[in-house]
Coordinates of C-alpha atoms in Angstrom, one line a residue:
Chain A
X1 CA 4.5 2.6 1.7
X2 CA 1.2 1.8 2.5
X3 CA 2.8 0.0 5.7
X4 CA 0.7 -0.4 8.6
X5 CA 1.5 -1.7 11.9
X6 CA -0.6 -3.1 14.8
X7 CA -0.3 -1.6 18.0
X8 CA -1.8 -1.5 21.7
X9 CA -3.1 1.8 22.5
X10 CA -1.8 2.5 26.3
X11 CA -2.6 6.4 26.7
X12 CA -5.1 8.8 25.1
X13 CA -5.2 12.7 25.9
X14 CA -5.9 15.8 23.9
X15 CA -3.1 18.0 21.7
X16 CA -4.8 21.1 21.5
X17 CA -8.7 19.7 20.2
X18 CA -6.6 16.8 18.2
X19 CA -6.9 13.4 20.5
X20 CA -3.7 11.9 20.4
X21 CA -2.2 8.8 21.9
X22 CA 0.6 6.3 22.6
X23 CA 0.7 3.3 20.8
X24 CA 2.8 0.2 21.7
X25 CA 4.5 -1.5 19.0
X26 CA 5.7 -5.0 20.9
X27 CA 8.0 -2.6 23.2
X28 CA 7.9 0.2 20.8
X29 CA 6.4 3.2 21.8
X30 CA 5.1 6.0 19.4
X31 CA 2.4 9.1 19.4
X32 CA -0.1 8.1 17.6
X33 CA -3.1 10.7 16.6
X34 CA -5.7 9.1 16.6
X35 CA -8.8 11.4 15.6
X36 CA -10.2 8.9 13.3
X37 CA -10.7 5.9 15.7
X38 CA -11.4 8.1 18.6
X39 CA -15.2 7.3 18.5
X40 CA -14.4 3.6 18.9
X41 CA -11.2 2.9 20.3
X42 CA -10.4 2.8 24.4
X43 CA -7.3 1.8 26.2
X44 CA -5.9 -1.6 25.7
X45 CA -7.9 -1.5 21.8
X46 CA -5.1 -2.6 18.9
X47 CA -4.9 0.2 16.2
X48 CA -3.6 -0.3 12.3
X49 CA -1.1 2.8 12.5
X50 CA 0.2 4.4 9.4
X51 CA 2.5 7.7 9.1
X52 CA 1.4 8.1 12.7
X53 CA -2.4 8.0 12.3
X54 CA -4.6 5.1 13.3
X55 CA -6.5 4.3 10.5
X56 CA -8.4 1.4 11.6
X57 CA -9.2 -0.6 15.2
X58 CA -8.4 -4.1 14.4
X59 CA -11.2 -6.3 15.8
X60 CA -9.7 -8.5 17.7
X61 CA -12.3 -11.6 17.9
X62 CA -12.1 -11.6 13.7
X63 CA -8.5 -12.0 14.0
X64 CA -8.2 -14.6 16.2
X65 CA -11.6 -16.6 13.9
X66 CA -9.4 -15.5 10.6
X67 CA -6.4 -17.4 12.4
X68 CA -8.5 -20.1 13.5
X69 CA -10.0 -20.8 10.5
X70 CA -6.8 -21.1 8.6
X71 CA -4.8 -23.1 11.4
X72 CA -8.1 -25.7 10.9
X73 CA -7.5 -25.6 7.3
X74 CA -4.2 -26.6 7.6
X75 CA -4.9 -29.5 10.0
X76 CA -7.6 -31.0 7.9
X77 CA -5.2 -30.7 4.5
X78 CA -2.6 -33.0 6.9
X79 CA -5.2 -35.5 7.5
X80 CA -6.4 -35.4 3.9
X81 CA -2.9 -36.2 2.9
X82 CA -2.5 -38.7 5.7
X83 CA -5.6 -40.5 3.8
X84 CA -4.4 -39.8 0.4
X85 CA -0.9 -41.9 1.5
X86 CA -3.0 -44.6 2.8
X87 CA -2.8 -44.3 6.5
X88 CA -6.3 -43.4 8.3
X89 CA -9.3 -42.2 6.8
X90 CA -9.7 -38.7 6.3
X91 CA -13.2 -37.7 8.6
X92 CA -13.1 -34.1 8.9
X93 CA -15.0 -31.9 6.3
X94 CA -13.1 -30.6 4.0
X95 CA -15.0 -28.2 2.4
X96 CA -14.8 -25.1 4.5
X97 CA -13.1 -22.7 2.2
X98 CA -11.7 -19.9 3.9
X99 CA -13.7 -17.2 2.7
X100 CA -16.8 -19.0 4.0
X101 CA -16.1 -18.0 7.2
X102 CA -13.9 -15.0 6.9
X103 CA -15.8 -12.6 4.8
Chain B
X1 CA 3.7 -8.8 18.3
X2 CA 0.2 -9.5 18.0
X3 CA -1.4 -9.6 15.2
X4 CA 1.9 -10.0 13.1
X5 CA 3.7 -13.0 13.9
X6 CA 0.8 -15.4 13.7
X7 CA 0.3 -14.6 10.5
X8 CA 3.8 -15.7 9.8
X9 CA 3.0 -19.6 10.4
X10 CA 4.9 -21.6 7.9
X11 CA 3.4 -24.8 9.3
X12 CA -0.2 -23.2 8.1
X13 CA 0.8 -21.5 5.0
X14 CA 2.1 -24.8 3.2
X15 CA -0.9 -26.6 3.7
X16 CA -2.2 -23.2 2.4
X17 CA -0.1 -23.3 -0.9
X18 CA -1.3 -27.1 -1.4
X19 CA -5.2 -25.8 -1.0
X20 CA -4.3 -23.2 -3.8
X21 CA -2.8 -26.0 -6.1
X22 CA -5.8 -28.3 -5.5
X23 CA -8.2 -25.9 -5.8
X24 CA -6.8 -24.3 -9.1
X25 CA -8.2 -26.4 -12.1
X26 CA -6.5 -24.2 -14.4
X27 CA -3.4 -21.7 -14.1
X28 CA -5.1 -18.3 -13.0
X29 CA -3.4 -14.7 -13.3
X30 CA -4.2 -12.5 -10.7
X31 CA -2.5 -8.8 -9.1
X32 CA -1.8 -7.7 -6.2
X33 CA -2.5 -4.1 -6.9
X34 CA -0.1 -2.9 -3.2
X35 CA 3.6 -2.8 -3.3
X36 CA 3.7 -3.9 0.1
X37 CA 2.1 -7.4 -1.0
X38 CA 4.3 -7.6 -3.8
X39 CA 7.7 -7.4 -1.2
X40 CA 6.2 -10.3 0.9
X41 CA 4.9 -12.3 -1.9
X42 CA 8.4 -12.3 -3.8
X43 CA 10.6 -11.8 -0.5
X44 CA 8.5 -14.9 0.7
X45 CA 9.5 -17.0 -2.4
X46 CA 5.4 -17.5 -2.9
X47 CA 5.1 -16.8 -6.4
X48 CA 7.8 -19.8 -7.0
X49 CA 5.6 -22.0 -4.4
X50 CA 2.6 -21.5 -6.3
X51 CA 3.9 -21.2 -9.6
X52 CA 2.2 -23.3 -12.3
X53 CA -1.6 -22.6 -10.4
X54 CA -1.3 -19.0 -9.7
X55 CA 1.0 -16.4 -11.8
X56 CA 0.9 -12.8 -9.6
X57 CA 1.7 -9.7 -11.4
X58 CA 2.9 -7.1 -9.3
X59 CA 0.6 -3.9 -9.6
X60 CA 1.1 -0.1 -9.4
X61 CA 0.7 0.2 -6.0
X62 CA 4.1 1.7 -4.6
X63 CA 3.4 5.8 -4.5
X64 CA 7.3 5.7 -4.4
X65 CA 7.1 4.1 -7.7
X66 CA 4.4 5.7 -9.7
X67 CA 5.3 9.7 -8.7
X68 CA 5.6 11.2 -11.8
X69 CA 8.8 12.5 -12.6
X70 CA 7.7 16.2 -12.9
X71 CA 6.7 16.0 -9.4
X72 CA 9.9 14.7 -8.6
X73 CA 11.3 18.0 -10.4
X74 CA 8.9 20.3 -8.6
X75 CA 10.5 18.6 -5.2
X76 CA 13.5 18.8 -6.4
X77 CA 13.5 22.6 -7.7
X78 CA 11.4 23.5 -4.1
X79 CA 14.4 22.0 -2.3
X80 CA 17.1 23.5 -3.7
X81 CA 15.5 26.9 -2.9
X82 CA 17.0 29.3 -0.2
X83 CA 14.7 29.7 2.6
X84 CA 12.6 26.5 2.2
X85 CA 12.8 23.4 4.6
X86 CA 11.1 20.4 2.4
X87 CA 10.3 17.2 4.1
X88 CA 9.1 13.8 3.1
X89 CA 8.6 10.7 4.0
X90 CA 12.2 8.8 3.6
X91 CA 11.7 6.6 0.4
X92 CA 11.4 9.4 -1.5
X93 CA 14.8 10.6 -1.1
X94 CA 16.5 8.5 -3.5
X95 CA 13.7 8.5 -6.2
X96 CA 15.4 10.2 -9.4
X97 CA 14.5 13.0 -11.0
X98 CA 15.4 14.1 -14.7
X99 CA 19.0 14.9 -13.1
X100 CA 19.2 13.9 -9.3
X101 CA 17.5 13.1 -6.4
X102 CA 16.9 14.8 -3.3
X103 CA 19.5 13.0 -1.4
X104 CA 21.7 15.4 -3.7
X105 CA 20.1 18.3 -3.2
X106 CA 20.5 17.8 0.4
X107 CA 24.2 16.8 0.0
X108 CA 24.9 20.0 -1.9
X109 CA 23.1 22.1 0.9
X110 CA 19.4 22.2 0.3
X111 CA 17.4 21.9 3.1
X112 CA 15.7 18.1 3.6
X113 CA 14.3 16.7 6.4
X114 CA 12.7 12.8 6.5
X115 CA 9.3 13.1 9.0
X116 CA 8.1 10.0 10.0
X117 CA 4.2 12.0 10.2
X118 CA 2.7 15.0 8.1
X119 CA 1.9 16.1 11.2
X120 CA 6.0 16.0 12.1
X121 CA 6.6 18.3 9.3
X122 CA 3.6 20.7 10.5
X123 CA 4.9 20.9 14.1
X124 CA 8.8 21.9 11.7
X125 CA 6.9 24.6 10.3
X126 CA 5.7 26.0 13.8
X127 CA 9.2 25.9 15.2
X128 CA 10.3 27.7 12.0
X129 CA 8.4 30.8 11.1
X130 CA 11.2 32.4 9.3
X131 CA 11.3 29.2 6.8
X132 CA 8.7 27.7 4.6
X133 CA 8.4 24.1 5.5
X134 CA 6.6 22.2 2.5
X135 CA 6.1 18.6 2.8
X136 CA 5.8 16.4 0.1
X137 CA 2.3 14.6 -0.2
X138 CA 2.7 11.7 -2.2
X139 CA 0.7 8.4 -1.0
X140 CA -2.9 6.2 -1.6
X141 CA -6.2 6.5 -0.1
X142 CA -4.2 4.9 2.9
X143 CA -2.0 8.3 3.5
X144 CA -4.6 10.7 2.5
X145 CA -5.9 11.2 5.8
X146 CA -3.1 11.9 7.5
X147 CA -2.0 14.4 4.7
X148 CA -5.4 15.8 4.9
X149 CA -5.1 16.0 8.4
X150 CA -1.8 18.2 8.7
X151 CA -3.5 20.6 5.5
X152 CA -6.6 21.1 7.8
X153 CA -4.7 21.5 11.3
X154 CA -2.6 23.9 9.6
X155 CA -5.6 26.4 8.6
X156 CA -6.5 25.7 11.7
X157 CA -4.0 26.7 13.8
X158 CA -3.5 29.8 10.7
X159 CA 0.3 28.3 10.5
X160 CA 1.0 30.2 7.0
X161 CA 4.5 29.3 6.1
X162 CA 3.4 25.8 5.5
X163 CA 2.2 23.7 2.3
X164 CA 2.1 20.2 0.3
X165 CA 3.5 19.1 -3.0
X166 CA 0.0 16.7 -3.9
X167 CA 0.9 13.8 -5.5
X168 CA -1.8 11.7 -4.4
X169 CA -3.1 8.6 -6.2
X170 CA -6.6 6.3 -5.8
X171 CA -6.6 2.3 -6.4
X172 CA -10.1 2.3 -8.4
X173 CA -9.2 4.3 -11.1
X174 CA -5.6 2.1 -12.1
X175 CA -7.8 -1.0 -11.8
X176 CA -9.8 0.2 -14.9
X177 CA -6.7 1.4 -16.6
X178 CA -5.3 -2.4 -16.2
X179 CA -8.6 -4.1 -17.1
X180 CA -9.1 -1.7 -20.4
X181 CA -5.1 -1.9 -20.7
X182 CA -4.4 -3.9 -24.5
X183 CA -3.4 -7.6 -23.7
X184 CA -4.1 -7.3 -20.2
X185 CA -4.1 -10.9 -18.8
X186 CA -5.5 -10.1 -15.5
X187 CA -8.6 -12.6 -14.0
X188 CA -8.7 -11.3 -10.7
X189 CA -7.6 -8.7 -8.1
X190 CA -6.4 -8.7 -4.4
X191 CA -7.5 -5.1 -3.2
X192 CA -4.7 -3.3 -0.7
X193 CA -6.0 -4.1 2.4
X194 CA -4.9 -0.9 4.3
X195 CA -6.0 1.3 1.4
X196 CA -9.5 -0.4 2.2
X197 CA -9.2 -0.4 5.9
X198 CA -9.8 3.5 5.0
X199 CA -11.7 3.5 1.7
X200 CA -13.8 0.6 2.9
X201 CA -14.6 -1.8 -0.4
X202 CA -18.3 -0.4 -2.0
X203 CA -16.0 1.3 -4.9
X204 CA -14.8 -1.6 -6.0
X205 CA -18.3 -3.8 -6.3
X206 CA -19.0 -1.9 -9.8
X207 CA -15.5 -2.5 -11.0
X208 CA -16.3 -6.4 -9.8
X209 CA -19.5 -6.6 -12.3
X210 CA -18.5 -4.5 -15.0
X211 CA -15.3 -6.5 -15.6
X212 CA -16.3 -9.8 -14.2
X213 CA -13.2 -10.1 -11.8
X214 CA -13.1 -11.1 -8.2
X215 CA -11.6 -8.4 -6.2
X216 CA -10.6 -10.0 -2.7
X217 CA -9.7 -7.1 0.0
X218 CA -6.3 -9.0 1.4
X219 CA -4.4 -7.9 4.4
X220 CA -0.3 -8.2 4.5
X221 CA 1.2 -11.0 6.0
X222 CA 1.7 -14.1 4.2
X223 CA -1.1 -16.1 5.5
X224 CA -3.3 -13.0 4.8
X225 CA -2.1 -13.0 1.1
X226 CA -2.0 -17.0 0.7
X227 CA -5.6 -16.8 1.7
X228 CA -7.0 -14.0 -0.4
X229 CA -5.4 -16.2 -3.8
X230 CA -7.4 -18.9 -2.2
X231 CA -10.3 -17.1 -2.1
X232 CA -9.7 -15.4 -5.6
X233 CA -9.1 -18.7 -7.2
X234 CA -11.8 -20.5 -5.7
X235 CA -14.3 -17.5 -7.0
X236 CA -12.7 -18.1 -10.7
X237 CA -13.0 -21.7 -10.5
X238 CA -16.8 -21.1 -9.3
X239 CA -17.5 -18.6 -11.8
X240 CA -18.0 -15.9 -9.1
X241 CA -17.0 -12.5 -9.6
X242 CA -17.6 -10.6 -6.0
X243 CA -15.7 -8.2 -3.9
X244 CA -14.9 -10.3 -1.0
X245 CA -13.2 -9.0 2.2
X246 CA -10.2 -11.7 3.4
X247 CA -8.7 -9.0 5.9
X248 CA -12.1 -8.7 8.3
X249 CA -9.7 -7.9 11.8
X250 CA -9.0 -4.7 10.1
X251 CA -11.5 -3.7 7.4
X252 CA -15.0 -2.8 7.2
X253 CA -17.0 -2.2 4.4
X254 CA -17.8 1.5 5.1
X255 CA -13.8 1.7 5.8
X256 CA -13.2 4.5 8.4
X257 CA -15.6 6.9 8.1
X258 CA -14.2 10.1 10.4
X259 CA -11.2 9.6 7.7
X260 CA -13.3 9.5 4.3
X261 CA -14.6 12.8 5.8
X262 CA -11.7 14.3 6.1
X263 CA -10.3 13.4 2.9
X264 CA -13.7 14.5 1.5
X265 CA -12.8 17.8 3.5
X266 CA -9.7 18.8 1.6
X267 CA -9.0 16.9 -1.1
X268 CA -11.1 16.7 -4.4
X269 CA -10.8 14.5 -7.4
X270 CA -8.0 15.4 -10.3
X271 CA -7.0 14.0 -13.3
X272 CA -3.4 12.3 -12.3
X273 CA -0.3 11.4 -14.3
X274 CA 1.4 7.9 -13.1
X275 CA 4.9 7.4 -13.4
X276 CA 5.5 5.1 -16.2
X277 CA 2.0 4.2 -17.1
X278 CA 0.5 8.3 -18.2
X279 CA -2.1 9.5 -17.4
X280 CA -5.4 8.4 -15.7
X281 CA -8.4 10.5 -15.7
X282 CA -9.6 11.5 -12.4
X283 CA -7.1 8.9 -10.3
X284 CA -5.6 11.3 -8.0
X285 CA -6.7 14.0 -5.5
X286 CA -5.7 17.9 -5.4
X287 CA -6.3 20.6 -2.2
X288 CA -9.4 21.9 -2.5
X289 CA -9.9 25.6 -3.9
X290 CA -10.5 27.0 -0.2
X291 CA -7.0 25.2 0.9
X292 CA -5.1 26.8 -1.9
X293 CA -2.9 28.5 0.2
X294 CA -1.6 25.5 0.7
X295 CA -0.4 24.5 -2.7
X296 CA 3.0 24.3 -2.7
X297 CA 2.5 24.7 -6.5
X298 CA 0.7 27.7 -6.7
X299 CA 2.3 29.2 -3.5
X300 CA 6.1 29.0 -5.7
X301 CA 4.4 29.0 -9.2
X302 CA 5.7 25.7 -10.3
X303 CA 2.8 24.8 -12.4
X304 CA 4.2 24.9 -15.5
X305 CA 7.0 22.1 -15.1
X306 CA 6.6 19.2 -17.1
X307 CA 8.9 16.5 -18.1
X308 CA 9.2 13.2 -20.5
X309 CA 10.0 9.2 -18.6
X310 CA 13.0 8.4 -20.4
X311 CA 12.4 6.1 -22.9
X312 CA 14.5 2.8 -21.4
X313 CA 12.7 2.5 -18.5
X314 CA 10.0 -0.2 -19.3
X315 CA 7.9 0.6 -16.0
X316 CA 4.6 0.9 -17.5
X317 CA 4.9 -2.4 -19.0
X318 CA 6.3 -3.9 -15.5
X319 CA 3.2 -2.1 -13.9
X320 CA 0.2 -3.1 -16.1
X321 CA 2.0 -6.5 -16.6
X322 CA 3.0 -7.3 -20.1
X323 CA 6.9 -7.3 -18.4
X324 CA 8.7 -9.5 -15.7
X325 CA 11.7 -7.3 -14.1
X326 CA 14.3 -9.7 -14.9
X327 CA 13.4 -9.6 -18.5
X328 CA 14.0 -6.0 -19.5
X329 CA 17.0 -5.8 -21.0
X330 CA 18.5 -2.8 -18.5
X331 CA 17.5 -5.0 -15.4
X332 CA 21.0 -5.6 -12.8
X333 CA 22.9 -3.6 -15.8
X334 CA 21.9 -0.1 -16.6
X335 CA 19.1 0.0 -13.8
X336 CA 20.2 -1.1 -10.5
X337 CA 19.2 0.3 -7.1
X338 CA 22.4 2.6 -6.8
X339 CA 21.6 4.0 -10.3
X340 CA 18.4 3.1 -11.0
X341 CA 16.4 4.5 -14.6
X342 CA 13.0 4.3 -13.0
X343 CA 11.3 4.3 -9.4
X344 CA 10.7 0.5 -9.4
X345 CA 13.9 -0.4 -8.7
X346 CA 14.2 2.2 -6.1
X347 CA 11.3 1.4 -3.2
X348 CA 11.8 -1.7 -1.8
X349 CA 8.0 -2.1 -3.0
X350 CA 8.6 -1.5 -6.2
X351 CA 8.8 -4.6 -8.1
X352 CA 12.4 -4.5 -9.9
X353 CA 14.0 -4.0 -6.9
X354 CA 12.1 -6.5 -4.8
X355 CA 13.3 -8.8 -8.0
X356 CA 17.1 -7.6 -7.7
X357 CA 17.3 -7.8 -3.9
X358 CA 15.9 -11.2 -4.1
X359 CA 18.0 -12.3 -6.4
X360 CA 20.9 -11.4 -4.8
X361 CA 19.6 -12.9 -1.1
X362 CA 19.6 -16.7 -3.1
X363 CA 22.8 -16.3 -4.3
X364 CA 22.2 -15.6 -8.1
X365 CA 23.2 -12.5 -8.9
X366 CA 21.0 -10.5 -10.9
X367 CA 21.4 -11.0 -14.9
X368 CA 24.6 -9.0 -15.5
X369 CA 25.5 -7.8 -12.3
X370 CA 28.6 -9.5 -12.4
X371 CA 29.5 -8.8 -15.9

């Protein structure tokens, strides 16, 4: 239950002292309040929703270095294993565990 | 969309998976303490992928799930009541109570509306002043804000003929409960992510060194999850016990602050029954004495309900562990999702029904379902 979606935010205004705003989901539109993000978020910001409240800005250059670092992982275990069955040497460092550069 | 899909690679997570088996000297036992983890870890098949290095148990957090039953009862009496237009969030609907659910109570006339918001029900009780709209507050640190939210607009806007069922539950206090649990087998924790994104992680660092456990925060999709067991495993095999953060796009360590607030603002802590497990000291949240006006309970004096699990349902032993759904003996026989015993097998988070739906999705039916 503790679902929560990524969305763009593409309009902020006021509900009566409450800012609210809409959020696209991929196409999706939904109000969103968003009274505890306000301080940081602007349009075009991505916004973890739950139950219609943004609960979080989602930092957009740690996702794209979290996905980096794991689609680099992933390419260095295929040339390890290219190594390990003989064909080139492996000459990438291997040792860059995710959390090294994730947390 | 962005910032799902990506997350989805299966060309990344199998190299992933591999990492985890190299890395892991030893099998390792860790939990995922969020239901939502639990549905994409056994939806996902990743449990069978990294079975032999890693074991996950599936922890207690589905709100769906560990609702007591009395509260289920209070729902279910507030319901049923003339004049009274109670709303909740949709997967409560077909949690059972001692003898229905509110899908029932709705089909034999009482008054139930699903909101998608708090705030949904709030704006009901505005365009309603002859009824008493009482929404039913069940959820994590994730949902308190928002139910804390529509308490405090309320006041605010002095709408009176609105107020919450609390059934509200915090993730620190069931992580003690596991770790001091008798024959727990648990070496390591992967924190709920959105629960986190609020709470932000500094609770957890004492709960880290007193039990000597990593705790890895871990976002949702399955590279997010494949990647806090890697980081879990690799602090085990180092000998590391820290509170790491794997889902840094959406969590800080101070969490959200303006929502802490306003949880702070209107909820305070409470000792908390959990369905199957009893209860926990101080692992829940109740209104605030200054927002008692809002207490469903005290507003239709239903304080004094309480009720017993019944004694089939193994849940507590699923939750904390000791239990694989498919072993209990009632599991695709006597408990299914159309008549379950317990909530597990209800939300698609809780773990006996992620287990029977699963089962039935690869083509082997769930142990007696075809008997």
């Amino acid at each position: 239950m503790c679902l929560g979606i990524p969305g763009k935010v593409i309009e902020i205004h006021d509900e009566g002292g409450l800012p609210m705003g809409v959020v696209d989901f991929g196409g999706v539109r939904r109000s969103v309040c968003l009274a505890y993000v306000s301080h940081e978020v602007g349009l075009g910001d991505y916004v973890i929703v739950h139950v219609g409240f943004a609960i979080s800005k989602v930092d957009e250059i740690e996702a794209q270095r979290t996905f980096e670092v794991l689609r680099e992982m992933s390419k260095h275990d295929e040339l390890d294993w290219m190594a390990e069955l003989g064909g080139m040497p492996s000459s990438v460092p291997t040792t860059a565990a995710a959390g090294d550069s994730a947390s | 969309m962005k910032y799902l899909t990506e997350y989805r690679d299966a060309s990344i997570a199998l190299p992933l998976i591999e990492r985890i088996r190299k890395t892991a000297t030893r099998p390792w036992t860790l939990m995922e303490v969020c239901g939502g983890q639990t549905h994409t870890i056994v939806r996902q098949g990743l449990d069978e992928l990294l079975d032999g290095a890693v074991e996950m148990i599936h922890g207690p957090g589905c709100p769906v799930c560990v609702t007591p039953l009395e509260q289920i009862d209070k729902a279910l009496q507030l319901a049923a009541r003339p004049g009274v237009i109670f709303t909740s969030f949709g997967d409560m609907l077909r949690v059972p109570g001692s003898d229905c659910d509110l899908q029932q109570v709705r089909a034999r006339g009482g008054q139930v509306r699903i909101v998608y918001s708090p705030l949904d029900a709030l704006a009901l009780a505005q365009r309603n002043p002859e009824s008493e709209v009482v929404f039913f507050a069940v959820g994590f640190e994730t949902t308190a804000p928002a139910n804390a939210m529509a308490v405090w607009r309320a006041r605010e806007l002095g709408v009176t003929n609105f107020s919450v069922l609390v059934s509200h539950v915090t993730v620190p206090p069931a992580i003690r409960a596991i770790m001091q649990s008798p024959g727990n087998r648990v070496q390591g924790f992967l924190a709920a992510g959105h629960v986190c994104a609020v709470m932000g992680w500094s609770e957890y660092e004492p709960l880290a060194e007193q039990y000597k456990i990593p705790i890895v925060v871990t976002g949702f999709e399955p590279l997010d999850i494949l990647e806090g067991i890697l980081m879990a495993v690799q602090q085990l095999e180092d000998g590391r016990n820290e509170v790491e953060n794997q889902y840094v796009r959406s969590v800080r360590r101070e969490g959200t602050p303006p929502a802490r607030a306003r949880i702070e603002d209107v909820f305070e802590l409470a000792d908390r029954k959990w369905r199957g497990i009893g209860e926990i000291p101080m692992s829940g949240l109740r209104l605030r004495e200054e927002f008692a006006a809002f207490d469903a309970e005290r507003k239709f004096g239903l304080g004094g309900i309480t009720v017993n699990e019944p004694a089939e349902c193994r849940a507590g032993d699923v939750l904390t562990g000791r239990l694989k759904p498919p072993l209990c003996a009632a599991f695709g026989t006597r408990c299914t999702p159309e008549h379950p015993l317990g909530a597990l097998m209800v939300s698609s988070e809780g773990a006996c029904a992620a287990y029977y739906h699963i089962a039935k999705h690869r083509g082997a039916a769930p142990a007696g379902v075809m008997a």
